[in-house]
Short mmCIF file of C-alpha atoms and ligand atoms in Angstrom, two decimals:
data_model
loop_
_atom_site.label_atom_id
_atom_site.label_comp_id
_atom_site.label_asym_id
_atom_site.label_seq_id
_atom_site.Cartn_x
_atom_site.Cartn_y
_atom_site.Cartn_z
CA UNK A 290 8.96 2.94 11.13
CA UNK A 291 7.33 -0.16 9.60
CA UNK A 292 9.24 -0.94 6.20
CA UNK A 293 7.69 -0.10 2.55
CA UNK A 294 4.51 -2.36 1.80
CA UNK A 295 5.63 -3.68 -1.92
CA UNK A 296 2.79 -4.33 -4.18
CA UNK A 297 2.53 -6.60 -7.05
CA UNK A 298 -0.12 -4.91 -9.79
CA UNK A 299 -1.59 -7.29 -12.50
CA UNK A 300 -4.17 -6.30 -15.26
CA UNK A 301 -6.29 -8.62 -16.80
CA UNK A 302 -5.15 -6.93 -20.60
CA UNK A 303 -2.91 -7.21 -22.89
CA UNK A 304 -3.51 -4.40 -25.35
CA UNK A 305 -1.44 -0.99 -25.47
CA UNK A 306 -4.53 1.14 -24.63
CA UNK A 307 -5.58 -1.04 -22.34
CA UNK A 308 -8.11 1.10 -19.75
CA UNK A 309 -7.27 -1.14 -16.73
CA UNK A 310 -3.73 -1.40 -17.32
CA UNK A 311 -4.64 2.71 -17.56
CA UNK A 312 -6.36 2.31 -13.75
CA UNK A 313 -3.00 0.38 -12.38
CA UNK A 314 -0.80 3.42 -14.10
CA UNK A 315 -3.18 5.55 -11.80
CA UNK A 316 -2.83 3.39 -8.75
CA UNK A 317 1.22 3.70 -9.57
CA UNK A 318 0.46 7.31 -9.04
CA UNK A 319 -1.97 7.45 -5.86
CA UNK A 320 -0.02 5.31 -4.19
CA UNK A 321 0.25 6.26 -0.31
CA UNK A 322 3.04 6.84 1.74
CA UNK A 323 4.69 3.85 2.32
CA UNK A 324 3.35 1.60 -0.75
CA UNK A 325 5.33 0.60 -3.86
CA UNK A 326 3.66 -0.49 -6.81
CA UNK A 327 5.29 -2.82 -9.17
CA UNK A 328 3.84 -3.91 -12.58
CA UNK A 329 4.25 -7.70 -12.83
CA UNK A 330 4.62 -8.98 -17.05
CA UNK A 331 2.30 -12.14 -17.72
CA UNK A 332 2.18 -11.56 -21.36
CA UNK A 333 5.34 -14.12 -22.15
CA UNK A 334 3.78 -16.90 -20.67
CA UNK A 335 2.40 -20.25 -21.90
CA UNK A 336 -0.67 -21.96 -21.46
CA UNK A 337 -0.77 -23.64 -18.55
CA UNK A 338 0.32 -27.13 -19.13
CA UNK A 339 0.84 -30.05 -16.40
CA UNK A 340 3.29 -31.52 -18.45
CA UNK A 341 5.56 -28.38 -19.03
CA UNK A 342 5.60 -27.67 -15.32
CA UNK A 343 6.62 -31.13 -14.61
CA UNK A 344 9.44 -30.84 -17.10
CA UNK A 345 10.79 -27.49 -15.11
CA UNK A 346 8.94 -24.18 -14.64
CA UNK A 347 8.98 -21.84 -17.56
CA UNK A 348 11.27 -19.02 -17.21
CA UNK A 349 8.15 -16.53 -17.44
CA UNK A 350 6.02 -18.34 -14.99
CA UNK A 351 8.74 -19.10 -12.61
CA UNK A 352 9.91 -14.91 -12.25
CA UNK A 353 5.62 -14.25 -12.02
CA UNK A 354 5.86 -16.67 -9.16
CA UNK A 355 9.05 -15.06 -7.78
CA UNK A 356 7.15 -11.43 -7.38
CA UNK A 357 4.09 -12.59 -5.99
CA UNK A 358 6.16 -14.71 -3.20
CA UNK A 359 8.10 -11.20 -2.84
CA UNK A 360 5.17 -9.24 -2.93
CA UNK A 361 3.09 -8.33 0.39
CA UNK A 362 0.20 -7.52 -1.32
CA UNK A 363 -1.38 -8.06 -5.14
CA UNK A 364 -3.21 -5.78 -6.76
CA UNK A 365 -5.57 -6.77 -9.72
CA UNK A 366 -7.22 -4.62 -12.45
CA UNK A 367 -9.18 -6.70 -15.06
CA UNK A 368 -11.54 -6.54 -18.08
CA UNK A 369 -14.61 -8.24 -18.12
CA UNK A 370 -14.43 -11.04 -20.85
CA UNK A 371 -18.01 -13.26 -21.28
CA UNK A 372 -19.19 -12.02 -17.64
CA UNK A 373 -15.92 -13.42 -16.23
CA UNK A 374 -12.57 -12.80 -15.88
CA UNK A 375 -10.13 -13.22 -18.76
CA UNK A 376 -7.77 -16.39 -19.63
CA UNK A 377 -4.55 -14.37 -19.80
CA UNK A 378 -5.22 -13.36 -16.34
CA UNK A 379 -6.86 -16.42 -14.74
CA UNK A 380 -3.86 -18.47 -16.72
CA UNK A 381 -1.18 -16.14 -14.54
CA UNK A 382 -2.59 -17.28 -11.54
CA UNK A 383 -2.91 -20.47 -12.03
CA UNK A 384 1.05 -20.14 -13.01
CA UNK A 385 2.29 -18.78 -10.06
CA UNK A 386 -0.06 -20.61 -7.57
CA UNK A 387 1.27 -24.26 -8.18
CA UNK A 388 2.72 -25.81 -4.57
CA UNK A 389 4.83 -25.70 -3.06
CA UNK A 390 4.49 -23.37 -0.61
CA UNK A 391 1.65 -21.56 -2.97
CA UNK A 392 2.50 -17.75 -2.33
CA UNK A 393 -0.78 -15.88 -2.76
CA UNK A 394 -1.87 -17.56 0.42
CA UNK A 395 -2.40 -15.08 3.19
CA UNK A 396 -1.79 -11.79 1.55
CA UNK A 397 -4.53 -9.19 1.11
CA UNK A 398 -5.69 -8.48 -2.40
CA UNK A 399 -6.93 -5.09 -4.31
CA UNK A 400 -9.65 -5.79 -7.52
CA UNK A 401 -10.83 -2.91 -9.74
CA UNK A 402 -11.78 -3.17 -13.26
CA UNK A 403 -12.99 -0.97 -16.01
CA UNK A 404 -15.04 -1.13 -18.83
CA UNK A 405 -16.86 0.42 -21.86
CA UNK A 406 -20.24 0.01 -20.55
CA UNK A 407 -22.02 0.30 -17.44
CA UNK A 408 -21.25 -2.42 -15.79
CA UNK A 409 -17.95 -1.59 -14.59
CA UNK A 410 -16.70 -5.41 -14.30
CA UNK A 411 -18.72 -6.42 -11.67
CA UNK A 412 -18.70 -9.96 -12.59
CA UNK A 413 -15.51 -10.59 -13.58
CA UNK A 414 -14.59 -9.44 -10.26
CA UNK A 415 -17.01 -11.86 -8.23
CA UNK A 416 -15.46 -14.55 -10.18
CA UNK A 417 -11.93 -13.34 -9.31
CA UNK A 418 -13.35 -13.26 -5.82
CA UNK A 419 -14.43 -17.00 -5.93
CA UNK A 420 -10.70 -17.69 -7.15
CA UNK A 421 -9.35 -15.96 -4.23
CA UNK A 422 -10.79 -18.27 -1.57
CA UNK A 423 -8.80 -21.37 -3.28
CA UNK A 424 -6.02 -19.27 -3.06
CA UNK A 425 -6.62 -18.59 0.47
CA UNK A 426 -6.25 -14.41 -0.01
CA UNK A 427 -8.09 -11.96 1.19
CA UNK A 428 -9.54 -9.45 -0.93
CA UNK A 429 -10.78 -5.82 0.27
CA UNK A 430 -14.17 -5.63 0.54
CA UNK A 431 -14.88 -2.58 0.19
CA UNK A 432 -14.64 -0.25 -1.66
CA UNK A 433 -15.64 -2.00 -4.77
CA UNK A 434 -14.07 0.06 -7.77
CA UNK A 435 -16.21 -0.51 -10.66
CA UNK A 436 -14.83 2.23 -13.34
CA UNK A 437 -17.85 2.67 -16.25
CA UNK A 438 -17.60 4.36 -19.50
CA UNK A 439 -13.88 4.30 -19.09
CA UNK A 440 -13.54 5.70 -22.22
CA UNK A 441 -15.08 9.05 -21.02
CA UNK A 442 -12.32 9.16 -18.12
CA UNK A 443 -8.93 8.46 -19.55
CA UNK A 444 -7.11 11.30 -21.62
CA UNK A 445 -5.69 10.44 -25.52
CA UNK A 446 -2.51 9.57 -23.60
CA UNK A 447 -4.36 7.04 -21.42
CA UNK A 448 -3.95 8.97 -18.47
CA UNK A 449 -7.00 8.11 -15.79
CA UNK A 450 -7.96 12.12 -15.19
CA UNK A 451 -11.63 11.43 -13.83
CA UNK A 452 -11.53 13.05 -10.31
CA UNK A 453 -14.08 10.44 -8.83
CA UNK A 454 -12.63 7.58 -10.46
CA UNK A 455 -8.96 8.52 -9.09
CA UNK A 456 -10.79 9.42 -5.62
CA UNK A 457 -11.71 5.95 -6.08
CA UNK A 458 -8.44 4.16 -6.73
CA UNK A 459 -7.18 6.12 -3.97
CA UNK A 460 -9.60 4.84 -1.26
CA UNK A 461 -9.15 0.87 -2.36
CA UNK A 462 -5.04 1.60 -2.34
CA UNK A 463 -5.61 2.56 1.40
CA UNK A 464 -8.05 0.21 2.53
CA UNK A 465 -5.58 -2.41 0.69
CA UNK A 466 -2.31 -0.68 2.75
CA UNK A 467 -4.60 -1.06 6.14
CA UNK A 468 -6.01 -4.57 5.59
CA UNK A 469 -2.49 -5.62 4.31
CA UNK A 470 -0.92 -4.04 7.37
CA UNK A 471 -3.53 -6.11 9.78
CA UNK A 472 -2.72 -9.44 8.23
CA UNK A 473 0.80 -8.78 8.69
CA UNK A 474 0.52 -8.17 12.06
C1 LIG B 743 -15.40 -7.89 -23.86
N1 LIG B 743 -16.01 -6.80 -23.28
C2 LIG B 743 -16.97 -6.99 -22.30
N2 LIG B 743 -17.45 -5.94 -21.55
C3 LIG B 743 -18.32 -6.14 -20.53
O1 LIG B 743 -18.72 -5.20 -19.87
N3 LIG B 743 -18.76 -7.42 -20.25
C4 LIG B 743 -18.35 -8.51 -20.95
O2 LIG B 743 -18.72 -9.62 -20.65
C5 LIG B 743 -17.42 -8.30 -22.03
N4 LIG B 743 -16.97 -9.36 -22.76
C6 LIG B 743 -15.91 -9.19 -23.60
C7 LIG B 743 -15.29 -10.30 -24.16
C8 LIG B 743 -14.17 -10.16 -24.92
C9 LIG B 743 -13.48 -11.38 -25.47
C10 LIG B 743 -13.64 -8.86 -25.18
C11 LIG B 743 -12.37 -8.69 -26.00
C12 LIG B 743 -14.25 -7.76 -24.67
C13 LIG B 743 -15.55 -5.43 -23.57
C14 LIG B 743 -14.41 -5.03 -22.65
O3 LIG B 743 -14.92 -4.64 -21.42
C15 LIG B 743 -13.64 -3.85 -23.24
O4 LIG B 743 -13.03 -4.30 -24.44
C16 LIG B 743 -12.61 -3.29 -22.30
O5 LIG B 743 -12.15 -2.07 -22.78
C17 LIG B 743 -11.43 -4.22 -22.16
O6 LIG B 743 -10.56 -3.76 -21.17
P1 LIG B 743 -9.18 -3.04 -21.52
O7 LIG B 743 -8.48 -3.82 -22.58
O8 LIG B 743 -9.53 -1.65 -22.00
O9 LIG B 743 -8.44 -3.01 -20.23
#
């Protein structure tokens, strides 16, 4: 039996109710047989600065960098902030994808987003997509999960109960599982 596919989740949020830290709580719990999902922390680290990674690796940056590398797969859930995706979560990545040996490179990638309106993060996620050919991953195509209205789909506890959204979540987890499984041969 192939071994468990470990999964590194980041959401593009800081706040407490965060909906798409919400979705990734969700994806914890659709998970299929065979896929762990780990929360990765990015909200301890710096700005990214030339100079301070020259001087040593943060602490914070250098343990996001450690997960991804341990990671098989990454799974992304992200506002949309100004039509793009936001500087907390572009500022991760470009903290944990300094050489050597940059380790997003190769591994399959999940993106789903929520937001108030209608819609759904669409172009956060194209820009997220652009970012993922310099990093050399490869994101599912499809399905696109593009959760609108959020706030009519999470419970006061922040609980993702919208059948077709979880249906949703569900279907990219396995087409990320299946794509990650072909890449890794
Ligand atoms: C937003 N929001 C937003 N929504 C959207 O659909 N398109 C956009 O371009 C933006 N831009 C934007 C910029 C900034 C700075 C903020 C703070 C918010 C609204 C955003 O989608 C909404 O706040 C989501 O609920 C944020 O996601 P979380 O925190 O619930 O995960």
């Amino acid at each position: 039996m192939s071994r468990t596919m470990r999964v590194l989740a980041l959401s593009g949020s800081l706040r407490k109710a965060s909906f798409n830290t919400g979705l990734l709580r969700a994806a914890v719990e659709l998970a299929p047989e065979g896929m762990t999902i780990e929360l990765g922390e990015t909200r301890d680290l710096p700005h990214y600065d030339e100079d301070v990674r020259g001087a040593g690796m943060p602490a914070s940056a250098a343990r996001l960098r450690a997960e991804v590398e341990r990671a098989d797969a990454i799974l992304v859930a992200t506002p949309e902030y100004n039509y793009s995706l936001p500087g907390g979560l572009k500022n991760a990545i470009d903290w944990a994808s300094r050489p050597p040996k940059q380790p997003f490179a190769g591994k399959a990638l999940g993106i789903m987003g929520a937001s108030g309106g209608v819609s759904g993060t669409m172009r956060a996620q194209y820009h997220l997509r652009q970012v993922a050919v310099y990093l050399d991953m490869h994101p599912v195509n499809k399905p696109e999960v593009f959760v609108r209205n959020a706030a009519t789909l999470f419970d006061a506890e922040g609980r993702l109960v919208d059948a077709a959204a979880r249906e949703a979540v569900r279907g990219l987890l396995e087409a990320l599982a299946a794509l990650s499984s072909k890449l890794r041969g």
